[in-house]
CSV table of C-alpha atoms and ligand atoms in Angstrom, one decimal:
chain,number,residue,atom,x,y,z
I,1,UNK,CA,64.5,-26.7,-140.8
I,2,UNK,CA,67.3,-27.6,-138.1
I,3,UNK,CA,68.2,-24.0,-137.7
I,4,UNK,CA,64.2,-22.8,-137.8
I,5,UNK,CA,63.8,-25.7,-134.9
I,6,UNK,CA,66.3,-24.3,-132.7
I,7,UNK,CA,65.1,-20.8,-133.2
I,8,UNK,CA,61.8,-21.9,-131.9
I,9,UNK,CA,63.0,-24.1,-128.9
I,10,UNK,CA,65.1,-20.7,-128.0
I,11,UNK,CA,61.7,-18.8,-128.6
I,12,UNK,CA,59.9,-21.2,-126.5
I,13,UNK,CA,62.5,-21.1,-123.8
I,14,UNK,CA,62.3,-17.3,-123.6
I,15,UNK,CA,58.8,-17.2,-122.7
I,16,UNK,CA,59.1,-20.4,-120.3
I,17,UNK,CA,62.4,-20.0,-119.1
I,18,UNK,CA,63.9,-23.5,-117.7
I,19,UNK,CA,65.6,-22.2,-114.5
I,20,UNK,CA,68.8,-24.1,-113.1
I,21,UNK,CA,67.4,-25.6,-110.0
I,22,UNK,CA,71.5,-24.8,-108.5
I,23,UNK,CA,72.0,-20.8,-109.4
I,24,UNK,CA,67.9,-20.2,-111.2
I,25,UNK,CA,69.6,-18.8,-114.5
I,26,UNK,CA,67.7,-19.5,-117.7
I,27,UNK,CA,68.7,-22.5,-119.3
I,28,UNK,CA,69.8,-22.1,-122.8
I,29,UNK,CA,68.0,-24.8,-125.5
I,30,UNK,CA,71.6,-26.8,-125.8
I,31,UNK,CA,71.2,-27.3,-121.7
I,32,UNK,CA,69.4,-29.8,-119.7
I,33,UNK,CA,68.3,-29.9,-115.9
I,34,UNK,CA,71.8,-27.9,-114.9
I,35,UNK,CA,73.4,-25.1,-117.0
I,36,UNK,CA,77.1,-25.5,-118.1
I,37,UNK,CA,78.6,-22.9,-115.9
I,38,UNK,CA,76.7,-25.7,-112.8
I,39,UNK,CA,77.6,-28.5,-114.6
I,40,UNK,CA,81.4,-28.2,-114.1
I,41,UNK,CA,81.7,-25.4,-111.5
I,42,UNK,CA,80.1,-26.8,-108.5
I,43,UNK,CA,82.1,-27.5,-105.5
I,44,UNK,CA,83.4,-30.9,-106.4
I,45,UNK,CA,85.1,-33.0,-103.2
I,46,UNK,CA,87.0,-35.1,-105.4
I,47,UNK,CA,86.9,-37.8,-102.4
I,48,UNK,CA,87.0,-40.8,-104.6
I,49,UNK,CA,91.1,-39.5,-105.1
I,50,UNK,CA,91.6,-39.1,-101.4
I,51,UNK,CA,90.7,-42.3,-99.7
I,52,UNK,CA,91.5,-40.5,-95.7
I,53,UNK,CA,88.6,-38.3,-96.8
I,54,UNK,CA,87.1,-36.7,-94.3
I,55,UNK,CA,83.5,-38.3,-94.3
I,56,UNK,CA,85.7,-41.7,-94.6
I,57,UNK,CA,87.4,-40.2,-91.5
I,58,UNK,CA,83.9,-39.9,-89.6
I,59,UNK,CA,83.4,-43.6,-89.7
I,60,UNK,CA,86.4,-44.5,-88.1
I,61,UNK,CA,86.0,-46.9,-85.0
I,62,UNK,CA,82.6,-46.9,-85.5
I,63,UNK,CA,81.9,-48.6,-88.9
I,64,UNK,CA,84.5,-51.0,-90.9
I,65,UNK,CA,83.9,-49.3,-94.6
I,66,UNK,CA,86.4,-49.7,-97.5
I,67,UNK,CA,85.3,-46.4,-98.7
I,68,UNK,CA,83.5,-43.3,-98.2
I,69,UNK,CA,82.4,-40.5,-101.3
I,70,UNK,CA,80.6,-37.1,-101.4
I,71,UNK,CA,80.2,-35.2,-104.8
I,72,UNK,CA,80.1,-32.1,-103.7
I,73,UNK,CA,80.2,-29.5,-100.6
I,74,UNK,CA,76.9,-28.2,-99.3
I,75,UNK,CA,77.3,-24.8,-98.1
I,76,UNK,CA,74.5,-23.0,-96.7
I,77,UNK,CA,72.6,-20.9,-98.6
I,78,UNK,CA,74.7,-22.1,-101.4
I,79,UNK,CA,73.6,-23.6,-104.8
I,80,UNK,CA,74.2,-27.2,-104.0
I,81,UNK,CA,71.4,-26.7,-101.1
I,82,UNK,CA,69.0,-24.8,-104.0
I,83,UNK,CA,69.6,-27.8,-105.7
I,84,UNK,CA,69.3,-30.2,-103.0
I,85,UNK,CA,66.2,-28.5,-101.9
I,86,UNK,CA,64.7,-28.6,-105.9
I,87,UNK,CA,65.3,-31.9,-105.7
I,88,UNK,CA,63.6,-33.4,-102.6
I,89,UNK,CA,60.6,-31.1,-102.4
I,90,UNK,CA,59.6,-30.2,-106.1
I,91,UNK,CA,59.7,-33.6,-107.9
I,92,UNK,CA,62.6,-33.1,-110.0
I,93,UNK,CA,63.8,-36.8,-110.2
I,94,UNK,CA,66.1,-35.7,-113.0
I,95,UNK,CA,68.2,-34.0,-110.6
I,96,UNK,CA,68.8,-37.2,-108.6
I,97,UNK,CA,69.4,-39.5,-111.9
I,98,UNK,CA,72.0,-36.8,-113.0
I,99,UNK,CA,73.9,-36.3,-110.1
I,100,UNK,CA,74.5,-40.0,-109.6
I,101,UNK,CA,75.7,-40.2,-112.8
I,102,UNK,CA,77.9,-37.6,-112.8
I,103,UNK,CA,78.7,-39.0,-109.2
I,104,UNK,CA,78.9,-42.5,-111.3
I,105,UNK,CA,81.5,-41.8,-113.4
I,106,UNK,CA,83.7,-40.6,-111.0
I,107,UNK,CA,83.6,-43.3,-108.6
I,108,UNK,CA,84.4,-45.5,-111.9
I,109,UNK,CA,87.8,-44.5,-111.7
I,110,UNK,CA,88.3,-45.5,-108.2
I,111,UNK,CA,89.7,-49.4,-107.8
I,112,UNK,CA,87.3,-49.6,-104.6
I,113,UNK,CA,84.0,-47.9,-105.7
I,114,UNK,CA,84.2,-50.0,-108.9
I,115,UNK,CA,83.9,-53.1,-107.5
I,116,UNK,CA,80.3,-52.2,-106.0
I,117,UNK,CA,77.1,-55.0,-106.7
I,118,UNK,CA,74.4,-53.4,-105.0
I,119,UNK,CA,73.7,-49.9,-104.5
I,120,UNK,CA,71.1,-49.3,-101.3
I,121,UNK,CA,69.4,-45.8,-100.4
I,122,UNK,CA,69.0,-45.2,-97.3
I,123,UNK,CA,64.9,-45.9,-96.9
I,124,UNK,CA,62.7,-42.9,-96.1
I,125,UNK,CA,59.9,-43.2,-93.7
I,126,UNK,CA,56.6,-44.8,-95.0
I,127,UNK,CA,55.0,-41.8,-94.6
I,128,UNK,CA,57.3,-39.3,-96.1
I,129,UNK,CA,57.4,-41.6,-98.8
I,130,UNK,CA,53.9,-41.4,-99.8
I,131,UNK,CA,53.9,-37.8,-99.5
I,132,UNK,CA,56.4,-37.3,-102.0
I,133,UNK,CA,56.2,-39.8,-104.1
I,134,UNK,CA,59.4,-41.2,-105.0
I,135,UNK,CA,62.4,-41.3,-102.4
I,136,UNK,CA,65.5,-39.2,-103.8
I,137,UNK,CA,68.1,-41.2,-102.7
I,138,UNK,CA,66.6,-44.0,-105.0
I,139,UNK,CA,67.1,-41.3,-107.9
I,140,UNK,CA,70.7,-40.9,-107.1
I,141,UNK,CA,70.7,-44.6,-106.6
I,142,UNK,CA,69.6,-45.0,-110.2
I,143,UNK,CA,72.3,-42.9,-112.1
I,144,UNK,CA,75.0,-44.5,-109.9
I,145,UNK,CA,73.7,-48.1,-111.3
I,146,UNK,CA,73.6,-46.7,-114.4
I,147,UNK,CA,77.8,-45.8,-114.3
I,148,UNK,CA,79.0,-48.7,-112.1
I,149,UNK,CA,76.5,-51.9,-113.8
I,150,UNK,CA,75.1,-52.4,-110.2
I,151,UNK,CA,72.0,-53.8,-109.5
I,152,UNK,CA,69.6,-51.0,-106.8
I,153,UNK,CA,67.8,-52.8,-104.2
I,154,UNK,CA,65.2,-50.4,-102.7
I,155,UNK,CA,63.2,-53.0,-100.8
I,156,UNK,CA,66.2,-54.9,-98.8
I,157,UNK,CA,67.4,-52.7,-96.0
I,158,UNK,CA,63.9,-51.6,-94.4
I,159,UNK,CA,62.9,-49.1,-91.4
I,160,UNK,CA,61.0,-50.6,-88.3
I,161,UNK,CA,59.3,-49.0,-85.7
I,162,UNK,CA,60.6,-50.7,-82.3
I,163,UNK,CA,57.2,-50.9,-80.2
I,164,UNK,CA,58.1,-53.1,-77.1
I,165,UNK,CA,59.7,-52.9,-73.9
I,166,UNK,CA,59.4,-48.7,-74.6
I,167,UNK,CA,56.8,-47.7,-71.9
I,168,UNK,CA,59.7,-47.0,-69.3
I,169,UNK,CA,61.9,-45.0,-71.7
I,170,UNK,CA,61.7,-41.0,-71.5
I,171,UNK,CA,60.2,-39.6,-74.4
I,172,UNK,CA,63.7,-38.7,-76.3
I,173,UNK,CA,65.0,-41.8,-75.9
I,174,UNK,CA,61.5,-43.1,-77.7
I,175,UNK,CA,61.6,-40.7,-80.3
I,176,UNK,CA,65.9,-41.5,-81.2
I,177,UNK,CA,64.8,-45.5,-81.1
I,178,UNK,CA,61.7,-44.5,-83.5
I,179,UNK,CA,64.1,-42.5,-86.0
I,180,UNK,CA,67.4,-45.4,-86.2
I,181,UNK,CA,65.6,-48.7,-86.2
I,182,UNK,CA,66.6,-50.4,-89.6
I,183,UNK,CA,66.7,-54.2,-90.9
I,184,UNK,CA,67.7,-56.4,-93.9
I,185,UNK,CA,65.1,-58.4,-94.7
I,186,UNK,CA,66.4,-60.7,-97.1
I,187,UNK,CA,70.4,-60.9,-95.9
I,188,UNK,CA,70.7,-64.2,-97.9
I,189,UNK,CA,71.4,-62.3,-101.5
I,190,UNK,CA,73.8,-59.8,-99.7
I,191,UNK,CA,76.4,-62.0,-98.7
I,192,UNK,CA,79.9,-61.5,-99.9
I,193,UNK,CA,79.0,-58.7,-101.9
I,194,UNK,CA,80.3,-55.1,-102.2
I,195,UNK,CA,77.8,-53.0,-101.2
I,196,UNK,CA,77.0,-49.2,-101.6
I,197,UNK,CA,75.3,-47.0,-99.1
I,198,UNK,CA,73.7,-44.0,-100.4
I,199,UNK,CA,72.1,-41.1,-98.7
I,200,UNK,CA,71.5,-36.8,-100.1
I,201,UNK,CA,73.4,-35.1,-97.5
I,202,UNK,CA,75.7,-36.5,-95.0
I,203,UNK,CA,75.6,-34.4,-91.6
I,204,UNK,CA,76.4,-36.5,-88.6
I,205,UNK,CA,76.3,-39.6,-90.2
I,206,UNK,CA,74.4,-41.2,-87.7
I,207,UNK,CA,71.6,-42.4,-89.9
I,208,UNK,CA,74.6,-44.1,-92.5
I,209,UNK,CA,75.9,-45.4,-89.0
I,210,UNK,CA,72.9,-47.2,-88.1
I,211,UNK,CA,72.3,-48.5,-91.6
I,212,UNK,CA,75.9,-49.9,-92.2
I,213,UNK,CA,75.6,-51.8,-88.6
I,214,UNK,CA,73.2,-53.7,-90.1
I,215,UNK,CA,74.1,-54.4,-93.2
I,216,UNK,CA,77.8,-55.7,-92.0
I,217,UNK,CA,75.9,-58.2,-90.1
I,218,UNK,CA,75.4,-59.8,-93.3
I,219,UNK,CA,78.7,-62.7,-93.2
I,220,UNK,CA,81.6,-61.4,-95.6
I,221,UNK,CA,79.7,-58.0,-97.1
I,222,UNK,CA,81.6,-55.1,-97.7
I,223,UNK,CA,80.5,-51.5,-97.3
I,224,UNK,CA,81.3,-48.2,-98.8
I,225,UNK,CA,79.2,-45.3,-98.3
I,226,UNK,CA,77.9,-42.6,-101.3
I,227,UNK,CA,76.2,-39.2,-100.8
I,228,UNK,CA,75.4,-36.3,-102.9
I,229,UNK,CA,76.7,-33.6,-100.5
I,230,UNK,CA,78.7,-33.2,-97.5
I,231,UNK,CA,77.6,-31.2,-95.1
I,232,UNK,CA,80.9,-29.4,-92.5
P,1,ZN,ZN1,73.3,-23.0,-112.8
């Protein structure tokens, strides 16, 4: 019966293959979401070993962090962007849970990352939100909590639209405000905590930047910062 079972989910997977949203091969039946040649052969940062990291590095002077992490480089055109892009635009939530916990049990063996207590995505715009659905960071979010027994708050650090005192600004300067305006709205059950920033890709890091001012307003919170990829 076992054997006649697997026979038919391999049957069934040869009509509808399962591709793996990082290099599209057919997934076998034994695989789920990534195949196993994905699974370990990705290009892995190892940060969490290397504290002088270089995404750690970009926050220097500008943002007081104990630690920064990226799971893996992003290469154009490479299979962490098909993945990346699977991810945010075709609904596969699965993705995010599974990286963070692969990202998760990583960031367990570091003495810093393992004291996190909250884990906060970076919020997406109202609007995006609603047309995707679901915001992926939160996915990622998710499997990290799962790993590290930390609690995800989705709805603390917010996104505001700055409307006054804008008339006399130049257009740009309208549209940067509109982009990096971000607040905690309840700072009261952040305070003295570790907490853990987490965004897909980090680029720039300006968006992180503007996130982690706000939340280190917060009297005696600590901040590290998580991403899925990092981007050179
Ligand atoms: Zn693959």
């Amino acid at each position: 019966m076992q054997l006649l079972r697997t026979y038919l989910a391999d049957f069934v997977s040869l009509i509808f293959p399962q591709l793996c949203p990082a290099c599209r091969a057919s997934l076998m039946a034994n695989e789920d979401i990534l195949c196993t040649d994905c699974l370990y052969n990705l290009p892995h940062t190892n940060f969490h070993k290397q504290p002088d990291n270089i995404v750690a590095r970009q926050f220097w002077g500008k943002l007081n962090i104990e630690a920064a992490y990226a799971l893996y480089y992003f290469n154009k055109g490479g299979k962490v962007q098909n993945m990346v892009h699977e991810f945010k635009y075709n609904g596969m939530q699965r993705i995010g849970n599974l990286l963070g916990n692969i990202a998760g049990k990583q960031l367990l063996q570091s003495p810093v990352f393992n004291t996190v207590d909250y884990i906060i995505p970076v919020p997406l715009h109202k609007k995006r939100l609603k047309t995707r659905g679901y915001n992926q960071s939160a996915c990622f979010a998710d499997g990290l909590a799962a790993q590290l027994n930390a609690v995800v708050e989705i709805d603390n650090l917010i996104r505001i639209i700055a409307t006054k005192t804008q008339t006399h600004k130049s257009r740009f300067a309208r549209f940067q405000n509109m982009h990096e305006v971000f607040a905690v709205a309840r700072p009261e059950s952040l305070i003295n905590k570790h907490v853990l920033l987490v965004d897909d890709i980090i680029t720039t890091g300006s968006t992180l930047e503007a996130c982690g001012i706000e939340l280190l307003k917060v009297p005696g919170l600590k901040l590290s910062i998580a991403t899925i990829a990092y981007a050179e």
